[in-house]
PDB file of C-alpha atoms in Angstrom:
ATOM      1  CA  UNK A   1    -118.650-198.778  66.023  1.00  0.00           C
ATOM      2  CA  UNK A   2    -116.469-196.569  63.646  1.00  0.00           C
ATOM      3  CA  UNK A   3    -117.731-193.370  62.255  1.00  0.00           C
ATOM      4  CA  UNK A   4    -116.814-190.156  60.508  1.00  0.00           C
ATOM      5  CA  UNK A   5    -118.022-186.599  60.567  1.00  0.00           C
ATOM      6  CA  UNK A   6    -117.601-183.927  58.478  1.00  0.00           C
ATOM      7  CA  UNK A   7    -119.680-180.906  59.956  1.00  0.00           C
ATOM      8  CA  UNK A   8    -119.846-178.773  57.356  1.00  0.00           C
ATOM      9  CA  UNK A   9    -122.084-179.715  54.007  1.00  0.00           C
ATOM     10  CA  UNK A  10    -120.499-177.053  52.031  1.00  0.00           C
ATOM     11  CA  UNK A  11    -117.936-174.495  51.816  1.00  0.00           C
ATOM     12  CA  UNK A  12    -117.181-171.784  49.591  1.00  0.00           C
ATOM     13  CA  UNK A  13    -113.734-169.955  49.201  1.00  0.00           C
ATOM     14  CA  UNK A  14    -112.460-167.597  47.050  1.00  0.00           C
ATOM     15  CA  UNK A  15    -109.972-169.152  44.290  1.00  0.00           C
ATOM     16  CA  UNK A  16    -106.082-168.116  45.828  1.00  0.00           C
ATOM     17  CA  UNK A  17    -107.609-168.396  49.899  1.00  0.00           C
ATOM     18  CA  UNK A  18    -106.537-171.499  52.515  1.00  0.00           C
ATOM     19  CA  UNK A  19    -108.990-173.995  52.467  1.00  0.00           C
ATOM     20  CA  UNK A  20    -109.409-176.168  55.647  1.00  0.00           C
ATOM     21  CA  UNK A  21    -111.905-179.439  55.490  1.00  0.00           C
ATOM     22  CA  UNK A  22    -113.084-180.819  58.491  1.00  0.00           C
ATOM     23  CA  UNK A  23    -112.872-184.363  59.630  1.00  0.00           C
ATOM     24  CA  UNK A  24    -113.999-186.010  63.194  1.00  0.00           C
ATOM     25  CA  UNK A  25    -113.971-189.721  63.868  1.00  0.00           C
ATOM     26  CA  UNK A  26    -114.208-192.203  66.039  1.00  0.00           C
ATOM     27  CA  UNK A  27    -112.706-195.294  66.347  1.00  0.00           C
ATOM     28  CA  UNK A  28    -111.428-197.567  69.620  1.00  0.00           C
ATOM     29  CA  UNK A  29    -107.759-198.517  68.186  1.00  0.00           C
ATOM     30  CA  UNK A  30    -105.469-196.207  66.232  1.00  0.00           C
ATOM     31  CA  UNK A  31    -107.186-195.499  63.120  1.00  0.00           C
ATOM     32  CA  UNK A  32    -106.216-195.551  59.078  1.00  0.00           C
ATOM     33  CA  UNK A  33    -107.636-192.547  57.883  1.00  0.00           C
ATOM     34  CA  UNK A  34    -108.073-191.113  54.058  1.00  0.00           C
ATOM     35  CA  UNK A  35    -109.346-188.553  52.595  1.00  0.00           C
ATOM     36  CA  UNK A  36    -110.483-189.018  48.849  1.00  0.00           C
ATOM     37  CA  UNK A  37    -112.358-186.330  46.556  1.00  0.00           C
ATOM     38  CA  UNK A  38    -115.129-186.731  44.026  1.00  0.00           C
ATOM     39  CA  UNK A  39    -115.272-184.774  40.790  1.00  0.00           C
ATOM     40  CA  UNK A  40    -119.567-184.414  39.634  1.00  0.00           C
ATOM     41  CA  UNK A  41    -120.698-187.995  38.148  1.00  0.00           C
ATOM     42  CA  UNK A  42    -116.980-189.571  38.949  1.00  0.00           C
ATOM     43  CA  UNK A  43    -115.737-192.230  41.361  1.00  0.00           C
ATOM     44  CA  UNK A  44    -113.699-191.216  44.276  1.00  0.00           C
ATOM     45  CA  UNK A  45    -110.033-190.351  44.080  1.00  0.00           C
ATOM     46  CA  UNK A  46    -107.230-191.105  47.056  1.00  0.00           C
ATOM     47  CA  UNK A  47    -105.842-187.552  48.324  1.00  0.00           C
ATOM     48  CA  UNK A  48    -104.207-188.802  50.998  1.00  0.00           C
ATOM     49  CA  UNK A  49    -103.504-191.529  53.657  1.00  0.00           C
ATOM     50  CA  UNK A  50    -102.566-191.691  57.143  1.00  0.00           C
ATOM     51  CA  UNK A  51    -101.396-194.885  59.103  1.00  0.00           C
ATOM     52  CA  UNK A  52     -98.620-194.208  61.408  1.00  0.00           C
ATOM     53  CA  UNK A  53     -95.612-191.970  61.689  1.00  0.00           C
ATOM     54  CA  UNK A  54     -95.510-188.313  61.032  1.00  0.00           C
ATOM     55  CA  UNK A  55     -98.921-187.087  61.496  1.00  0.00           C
ATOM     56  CA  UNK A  56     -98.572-184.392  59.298  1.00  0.00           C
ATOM     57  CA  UNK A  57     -98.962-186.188  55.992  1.00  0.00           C
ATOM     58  CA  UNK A  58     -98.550-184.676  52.507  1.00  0.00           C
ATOM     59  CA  UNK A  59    -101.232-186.079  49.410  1.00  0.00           C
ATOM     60  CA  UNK A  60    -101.342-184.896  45.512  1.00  0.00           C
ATOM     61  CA  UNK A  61    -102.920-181.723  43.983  1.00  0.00           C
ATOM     62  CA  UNK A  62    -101.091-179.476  46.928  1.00  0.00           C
ATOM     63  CA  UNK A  63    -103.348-181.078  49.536  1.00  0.00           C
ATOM     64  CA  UNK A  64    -101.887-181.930  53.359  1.00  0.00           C
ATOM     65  CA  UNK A  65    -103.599-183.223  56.445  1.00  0.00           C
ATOM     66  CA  UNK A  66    -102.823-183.335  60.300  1.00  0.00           C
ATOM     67  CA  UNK A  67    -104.072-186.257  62.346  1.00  0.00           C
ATOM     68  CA  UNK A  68    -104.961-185.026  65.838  1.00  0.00           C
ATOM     69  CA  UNK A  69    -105.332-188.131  67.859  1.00  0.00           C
ATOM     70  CA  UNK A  70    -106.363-186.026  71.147  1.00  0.00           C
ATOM     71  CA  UNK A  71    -108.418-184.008  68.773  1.00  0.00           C
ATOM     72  CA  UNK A  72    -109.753-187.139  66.900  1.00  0.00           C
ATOM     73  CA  UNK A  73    -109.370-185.074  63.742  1.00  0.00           C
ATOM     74  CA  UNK A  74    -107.948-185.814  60.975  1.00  0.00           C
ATOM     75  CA  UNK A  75    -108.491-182.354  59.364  1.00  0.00           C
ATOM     76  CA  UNK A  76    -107.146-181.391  55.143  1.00  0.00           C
ATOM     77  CA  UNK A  77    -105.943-178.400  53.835  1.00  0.00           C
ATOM     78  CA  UNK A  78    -104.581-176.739  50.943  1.00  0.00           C
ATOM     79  CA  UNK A  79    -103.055-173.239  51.070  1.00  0.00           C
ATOM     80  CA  UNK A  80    -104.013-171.748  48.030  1.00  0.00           C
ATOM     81  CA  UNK A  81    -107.617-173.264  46.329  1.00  0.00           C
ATOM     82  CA  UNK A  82    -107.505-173.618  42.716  1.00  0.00           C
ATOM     83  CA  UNK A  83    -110.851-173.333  40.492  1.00  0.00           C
ATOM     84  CA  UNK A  84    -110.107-177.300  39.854  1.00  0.00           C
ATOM     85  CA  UNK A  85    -110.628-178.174  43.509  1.00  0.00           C
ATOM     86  CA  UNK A  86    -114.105-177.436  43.206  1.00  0.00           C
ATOM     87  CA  UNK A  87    -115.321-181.217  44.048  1.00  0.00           C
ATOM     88  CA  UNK A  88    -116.742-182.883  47.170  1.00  0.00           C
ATOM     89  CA  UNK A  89    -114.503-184.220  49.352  1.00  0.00           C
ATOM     90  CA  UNK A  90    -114.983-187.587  51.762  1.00  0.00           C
ATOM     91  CA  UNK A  91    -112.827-188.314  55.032  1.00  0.00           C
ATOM     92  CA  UNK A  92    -112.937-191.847  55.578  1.00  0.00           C
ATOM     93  CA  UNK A  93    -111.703-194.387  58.430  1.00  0.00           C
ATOM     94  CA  UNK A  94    -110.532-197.924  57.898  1.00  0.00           C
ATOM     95  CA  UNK A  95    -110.623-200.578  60.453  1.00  0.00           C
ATOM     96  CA  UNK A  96    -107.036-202.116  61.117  1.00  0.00           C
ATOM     97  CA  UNK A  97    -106.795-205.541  60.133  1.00  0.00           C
ATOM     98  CA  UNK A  98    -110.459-205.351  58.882  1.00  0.00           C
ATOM     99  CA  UNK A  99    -112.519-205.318  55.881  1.00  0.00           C
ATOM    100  CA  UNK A 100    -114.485-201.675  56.097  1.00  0.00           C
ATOM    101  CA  UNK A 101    -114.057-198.529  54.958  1.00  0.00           C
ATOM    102  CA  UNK A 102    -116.724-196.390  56.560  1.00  0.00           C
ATOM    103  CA  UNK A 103    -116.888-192.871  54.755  1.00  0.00           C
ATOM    104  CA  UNK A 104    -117.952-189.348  56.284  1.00  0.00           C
ATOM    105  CA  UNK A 105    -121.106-187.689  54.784  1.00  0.00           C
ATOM    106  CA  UNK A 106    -118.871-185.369  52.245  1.00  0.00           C
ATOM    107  CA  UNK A 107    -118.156-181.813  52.270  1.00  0.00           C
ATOM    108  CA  UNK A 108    -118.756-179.926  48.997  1.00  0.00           C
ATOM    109  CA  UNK A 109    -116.458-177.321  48.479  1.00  0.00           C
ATOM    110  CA  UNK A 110    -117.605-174.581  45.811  1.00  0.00           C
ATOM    111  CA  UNK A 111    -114.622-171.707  44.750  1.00  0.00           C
ATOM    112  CA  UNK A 112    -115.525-168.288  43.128  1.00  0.00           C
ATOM    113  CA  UNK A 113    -113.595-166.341  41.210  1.00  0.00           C
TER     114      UNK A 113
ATOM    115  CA  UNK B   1    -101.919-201.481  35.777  1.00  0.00           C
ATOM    116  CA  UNK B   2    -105.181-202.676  37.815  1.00  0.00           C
ATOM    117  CA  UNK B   3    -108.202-201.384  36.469  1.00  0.00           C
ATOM    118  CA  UNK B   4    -112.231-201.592  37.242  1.00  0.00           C
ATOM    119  CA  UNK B   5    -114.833-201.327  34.944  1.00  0.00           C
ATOM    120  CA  UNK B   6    -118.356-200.287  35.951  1.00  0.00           C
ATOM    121  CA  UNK B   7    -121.712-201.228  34.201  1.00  0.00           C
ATOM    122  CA  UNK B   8    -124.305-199.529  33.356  1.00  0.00           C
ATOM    123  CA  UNK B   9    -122.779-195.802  33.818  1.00  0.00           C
ATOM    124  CA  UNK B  10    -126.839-194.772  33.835  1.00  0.00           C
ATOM    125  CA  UNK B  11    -129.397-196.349  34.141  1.00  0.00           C
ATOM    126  CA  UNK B  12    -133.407-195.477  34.706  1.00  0.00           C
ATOM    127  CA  UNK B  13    -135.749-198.314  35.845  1.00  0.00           C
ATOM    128  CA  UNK B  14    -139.676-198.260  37.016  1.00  0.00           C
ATOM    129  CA  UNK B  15    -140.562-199.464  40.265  1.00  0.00           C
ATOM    130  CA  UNK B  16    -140.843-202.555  40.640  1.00  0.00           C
ATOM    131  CA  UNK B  17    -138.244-204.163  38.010  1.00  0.00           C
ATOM    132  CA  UNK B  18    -135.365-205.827  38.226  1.00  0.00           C
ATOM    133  CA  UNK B  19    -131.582-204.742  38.762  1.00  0.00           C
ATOM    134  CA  UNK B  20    -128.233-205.651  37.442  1.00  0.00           C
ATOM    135  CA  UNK B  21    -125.079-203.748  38.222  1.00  0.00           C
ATOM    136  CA  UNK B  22    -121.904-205.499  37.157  1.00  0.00           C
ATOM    137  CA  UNK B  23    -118.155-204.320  38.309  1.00  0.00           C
ATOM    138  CA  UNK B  24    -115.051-206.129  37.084  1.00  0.00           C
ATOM    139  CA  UNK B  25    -111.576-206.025  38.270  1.00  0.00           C
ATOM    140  CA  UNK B  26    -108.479-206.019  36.098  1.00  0.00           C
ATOM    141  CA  UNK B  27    -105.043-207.080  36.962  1.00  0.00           C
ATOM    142  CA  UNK B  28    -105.059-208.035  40.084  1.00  0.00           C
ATOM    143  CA  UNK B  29    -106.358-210.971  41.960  1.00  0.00           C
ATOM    144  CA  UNK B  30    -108.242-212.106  44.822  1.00  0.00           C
ATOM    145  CA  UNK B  31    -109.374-208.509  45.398  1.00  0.00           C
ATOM    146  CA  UNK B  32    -111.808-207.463  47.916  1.00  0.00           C
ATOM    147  CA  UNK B  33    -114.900-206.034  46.204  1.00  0.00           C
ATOM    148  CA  UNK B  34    -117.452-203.473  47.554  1.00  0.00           C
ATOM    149  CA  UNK B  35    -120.304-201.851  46.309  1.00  0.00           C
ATOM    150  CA  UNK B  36    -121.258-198.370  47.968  1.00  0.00           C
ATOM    151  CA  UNK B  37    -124.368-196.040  47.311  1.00  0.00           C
ATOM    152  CA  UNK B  38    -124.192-192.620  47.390  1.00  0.00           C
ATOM    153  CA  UNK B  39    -127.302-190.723  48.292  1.00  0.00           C
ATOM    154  CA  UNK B  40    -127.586-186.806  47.818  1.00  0.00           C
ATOM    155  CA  UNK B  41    -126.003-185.553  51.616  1.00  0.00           C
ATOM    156  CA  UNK B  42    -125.604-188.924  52.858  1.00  0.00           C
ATOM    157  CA  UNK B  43    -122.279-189.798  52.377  1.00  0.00           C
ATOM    158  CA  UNK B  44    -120.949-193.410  51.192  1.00  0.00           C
ATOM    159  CA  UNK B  45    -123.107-196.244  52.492  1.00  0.00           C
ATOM    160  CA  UNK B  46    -121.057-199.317  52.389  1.00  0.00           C
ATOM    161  CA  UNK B  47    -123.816-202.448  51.150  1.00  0.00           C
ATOM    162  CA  UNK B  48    -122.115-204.933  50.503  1.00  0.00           C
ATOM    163  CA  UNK B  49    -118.534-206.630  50.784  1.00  0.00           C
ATOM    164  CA  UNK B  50    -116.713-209.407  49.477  1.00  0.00           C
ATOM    165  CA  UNK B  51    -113.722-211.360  50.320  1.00  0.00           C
ATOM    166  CA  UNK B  52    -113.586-214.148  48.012  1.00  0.00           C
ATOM    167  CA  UNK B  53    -115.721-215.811  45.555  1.00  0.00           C
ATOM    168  CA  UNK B  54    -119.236-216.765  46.556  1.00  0.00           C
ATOM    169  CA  UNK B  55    -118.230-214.948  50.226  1.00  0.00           C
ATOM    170  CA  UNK B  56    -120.796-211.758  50.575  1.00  0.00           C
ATOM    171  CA  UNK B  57    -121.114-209.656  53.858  1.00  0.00           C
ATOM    172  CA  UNK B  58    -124.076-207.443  53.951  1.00  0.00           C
ATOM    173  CA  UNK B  59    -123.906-204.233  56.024  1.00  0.00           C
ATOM    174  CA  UNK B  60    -127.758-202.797  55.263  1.00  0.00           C
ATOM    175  CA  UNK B  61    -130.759-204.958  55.593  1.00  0.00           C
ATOM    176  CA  UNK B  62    -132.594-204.092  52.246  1.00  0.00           C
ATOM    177  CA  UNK B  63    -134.072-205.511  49.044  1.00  0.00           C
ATOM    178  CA  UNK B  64    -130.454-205.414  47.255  1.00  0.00           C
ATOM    179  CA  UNK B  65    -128.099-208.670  46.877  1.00  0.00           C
ATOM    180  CA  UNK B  66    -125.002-209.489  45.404  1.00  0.00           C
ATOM    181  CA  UNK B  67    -123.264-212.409  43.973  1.00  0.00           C
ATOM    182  CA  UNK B  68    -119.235-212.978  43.316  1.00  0.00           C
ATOM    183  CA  UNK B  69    -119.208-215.845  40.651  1.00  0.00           C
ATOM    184  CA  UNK B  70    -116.378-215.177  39.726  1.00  0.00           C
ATOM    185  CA  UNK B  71    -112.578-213.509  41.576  1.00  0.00           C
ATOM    186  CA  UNK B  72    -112.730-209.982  39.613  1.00  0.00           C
ATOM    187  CA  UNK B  73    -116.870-209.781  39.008  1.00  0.00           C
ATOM    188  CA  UNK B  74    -119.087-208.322  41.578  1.00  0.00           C
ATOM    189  CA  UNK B  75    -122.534-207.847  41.093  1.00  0.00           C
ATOM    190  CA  UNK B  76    -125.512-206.262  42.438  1.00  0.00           C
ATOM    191  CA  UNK B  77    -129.163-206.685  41.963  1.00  0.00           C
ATOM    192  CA  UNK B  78    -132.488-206.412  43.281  1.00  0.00           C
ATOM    193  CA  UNK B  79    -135.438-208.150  42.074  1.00  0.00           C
ATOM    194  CA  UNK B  80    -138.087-205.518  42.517  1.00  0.00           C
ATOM    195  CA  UNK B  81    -136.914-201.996  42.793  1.00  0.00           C
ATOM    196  CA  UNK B  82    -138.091-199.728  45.106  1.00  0.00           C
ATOM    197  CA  UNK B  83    -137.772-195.660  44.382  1.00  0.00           C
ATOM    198  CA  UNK B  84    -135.489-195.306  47.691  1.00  0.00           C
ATOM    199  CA  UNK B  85    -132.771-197.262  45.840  1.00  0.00           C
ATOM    200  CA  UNK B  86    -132.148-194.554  43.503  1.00  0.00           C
ATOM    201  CA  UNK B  87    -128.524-193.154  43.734  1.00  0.00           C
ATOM    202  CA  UNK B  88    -125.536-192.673  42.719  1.00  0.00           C
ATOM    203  CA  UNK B  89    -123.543-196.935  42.859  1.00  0.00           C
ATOM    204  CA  UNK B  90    -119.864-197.332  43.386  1.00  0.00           C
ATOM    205  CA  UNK B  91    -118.000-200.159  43.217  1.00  0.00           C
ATOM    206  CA  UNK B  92    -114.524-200.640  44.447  1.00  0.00           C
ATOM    207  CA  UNK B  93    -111.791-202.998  45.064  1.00  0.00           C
ATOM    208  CA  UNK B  94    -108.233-203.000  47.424  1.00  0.00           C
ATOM    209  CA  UNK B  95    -105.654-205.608  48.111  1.00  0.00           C
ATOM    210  CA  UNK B  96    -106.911-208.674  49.803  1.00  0.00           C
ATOM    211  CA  UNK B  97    -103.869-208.998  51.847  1.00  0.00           C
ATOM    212  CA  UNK B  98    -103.161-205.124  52.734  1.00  0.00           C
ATOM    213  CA  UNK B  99    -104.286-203.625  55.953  1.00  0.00           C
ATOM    214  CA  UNK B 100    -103.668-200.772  54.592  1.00  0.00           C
ATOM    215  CA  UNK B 101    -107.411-200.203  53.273  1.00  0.00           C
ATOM    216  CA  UNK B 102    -106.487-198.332  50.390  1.00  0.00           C
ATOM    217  CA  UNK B 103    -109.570-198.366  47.812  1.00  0.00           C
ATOM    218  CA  UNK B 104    -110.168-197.805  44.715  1.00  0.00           C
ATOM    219  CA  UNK B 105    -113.227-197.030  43.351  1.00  0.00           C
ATOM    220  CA  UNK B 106    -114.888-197.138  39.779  1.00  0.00           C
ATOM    221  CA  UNK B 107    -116.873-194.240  38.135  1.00  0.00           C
ATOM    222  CA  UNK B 108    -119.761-195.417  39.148  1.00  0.00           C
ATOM    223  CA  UNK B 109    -123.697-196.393  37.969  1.00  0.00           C
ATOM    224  CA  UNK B 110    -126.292-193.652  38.154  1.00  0.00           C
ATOM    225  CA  UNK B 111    -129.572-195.671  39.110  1.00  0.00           C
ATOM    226  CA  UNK B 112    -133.214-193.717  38.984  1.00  0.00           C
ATOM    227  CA  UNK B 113    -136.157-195.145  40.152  1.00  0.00           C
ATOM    228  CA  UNK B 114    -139.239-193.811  38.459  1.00  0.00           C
TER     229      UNK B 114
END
C-alpha cells in the first residue's frame, strides 16, 4: 500500500534562511505527488504538483520541489522563508488512475524573527 | 468558479449524541467527494470516499457513515459519538474524470467531544 513520510514534526528557521521540507513515499508505479500547506483552523491549499516530466517542479508563494525517484523523495523548498510561511505543510501521494489521496503526517514549520 | 462549502465550521457535542457534517460542491459536477479527519500529529486520515451518488467507500472501520443523496452534498454522521472522534473534519472534492488527483479541500469542521 501507498504511504508518505515526513520525518520531521516541526521545524523552525529564521525569517530570510532556505527552508527544506522533507517528503518520503512509497508507492509500486510512478507516483502523483503534491504538496499542499495548511494555515491554523483552514483547509489545505495546493503548493505544488508533480506527475511527469521535469522533476524539478516550480509551485506558488516561491515554493519548488525535486522528485527523486531513486531517492523516493519528493522533497520542497523555498530559498528565502517569509514570516507568512509559518503553516504546516502535508506531502501527499495519489494513486494513478485511482481514487486516493493518502497524505503524510504534516510538518509544522515555525519562523522567528 | 467551483466552490465548497463546509458545515458546521465548530461544533462541540457530548458523548454519546448524534453527528451531522454537511459539505456541498459548487460548479462543477459529478465530483468525487471525500471527507478527511485531521488529528493533532496524525496527519490526514482519509474516511470516506465517494464516486457518485449513493456510491460510499469506507477506508476506517469506525462508528462514522456517510451518505451522497445528492451529486454536490456529502455528508457525515455518527449516531453516538465517541470522544476519539474529536478533530479537526475536511471535506474535499476533484474532477471525477482527472487522474490527475488534484483536491481541493474546504475549511473545514472543528468537532469536540466532551
Amino acid at each position: 500500500a501507498q504511504s508518505v513520510t515526513q520525518p520531521d514534526i516541526h521545524i523552525t528557521v529564521s525569517e530570510g534562511a532556505s527552508l527544506e521540507l522533507r517528503c518520503n513515499y512509497s508507492y509500486g508505479a510512478t507516483p502523483y505527488l503534491f504538496w499542499y500547506v495548511q494555515s491554523p483552523g483552514q483547509g489545505l491549499q495546493l503548493l505544488l504538483k508533480y506527475f511527469s516530466g521535469d522533476t524539478l517542479v516550480q509551485g506558488i508563494k516561491g515554493f519548488e520541489a525535486e522528485f527523486k525517484r531513486s531517492q523516493s523523495s519528493f522533497n520542497l523548498r523555498k530559498p528565502s522563508v517569509h514570516w507568512s510561511d509559518a503553516a504546516e505543510y502535508f506531502c501527499a501521494v495519489g494513486e494513478g488512475g485511482g481514487f486516493k489521496t493518502i497524505f503524510g503526517a504534516g510538518t509544522r514549520l515555525f519562523v522567528k524573527a | 468558479s467551483q466552490t465548497i462549502h463546509q458545515w458546521p465550521a465548530t461544533l462541540v457535542q457530548p458523548v454519546g449524541s448524534p453527528l451531522s457534517l454537511e459539505c456541498t460542491v459548487e460548479g462543477t459536477s459529478n465530483p468525487n467527494l471525500y471527507w478527511y479527519r485531521q488529528a493533532a500529529g496524525r496527519g490526514l486520515q482519509l474516511l470516506f470516499y465517494s464516486v457518485g451518488i449513493g456510491q460510499i467507500s469506507s477506508e476506517v472501520p469506525q462508528n462514522l457513515s456517510a451518505s451522497r443523496p445528492q451529486d454536490r452534498q456529502f455528508i457525515l454522521s455518527s449516531k453516538k459519538l465517541l470522544l476519539s472522534d474529536s478533530g479537526f473534519y475536511l471535506c474535499a472534492w476533484r474532477l471525477a474524470a482527472s487522474g490527475a488527483n488534484v483536491l481541493t479541500f474546504g475549511a473545514g469542521s472543528r468537532l469536540t467531544v466532551l
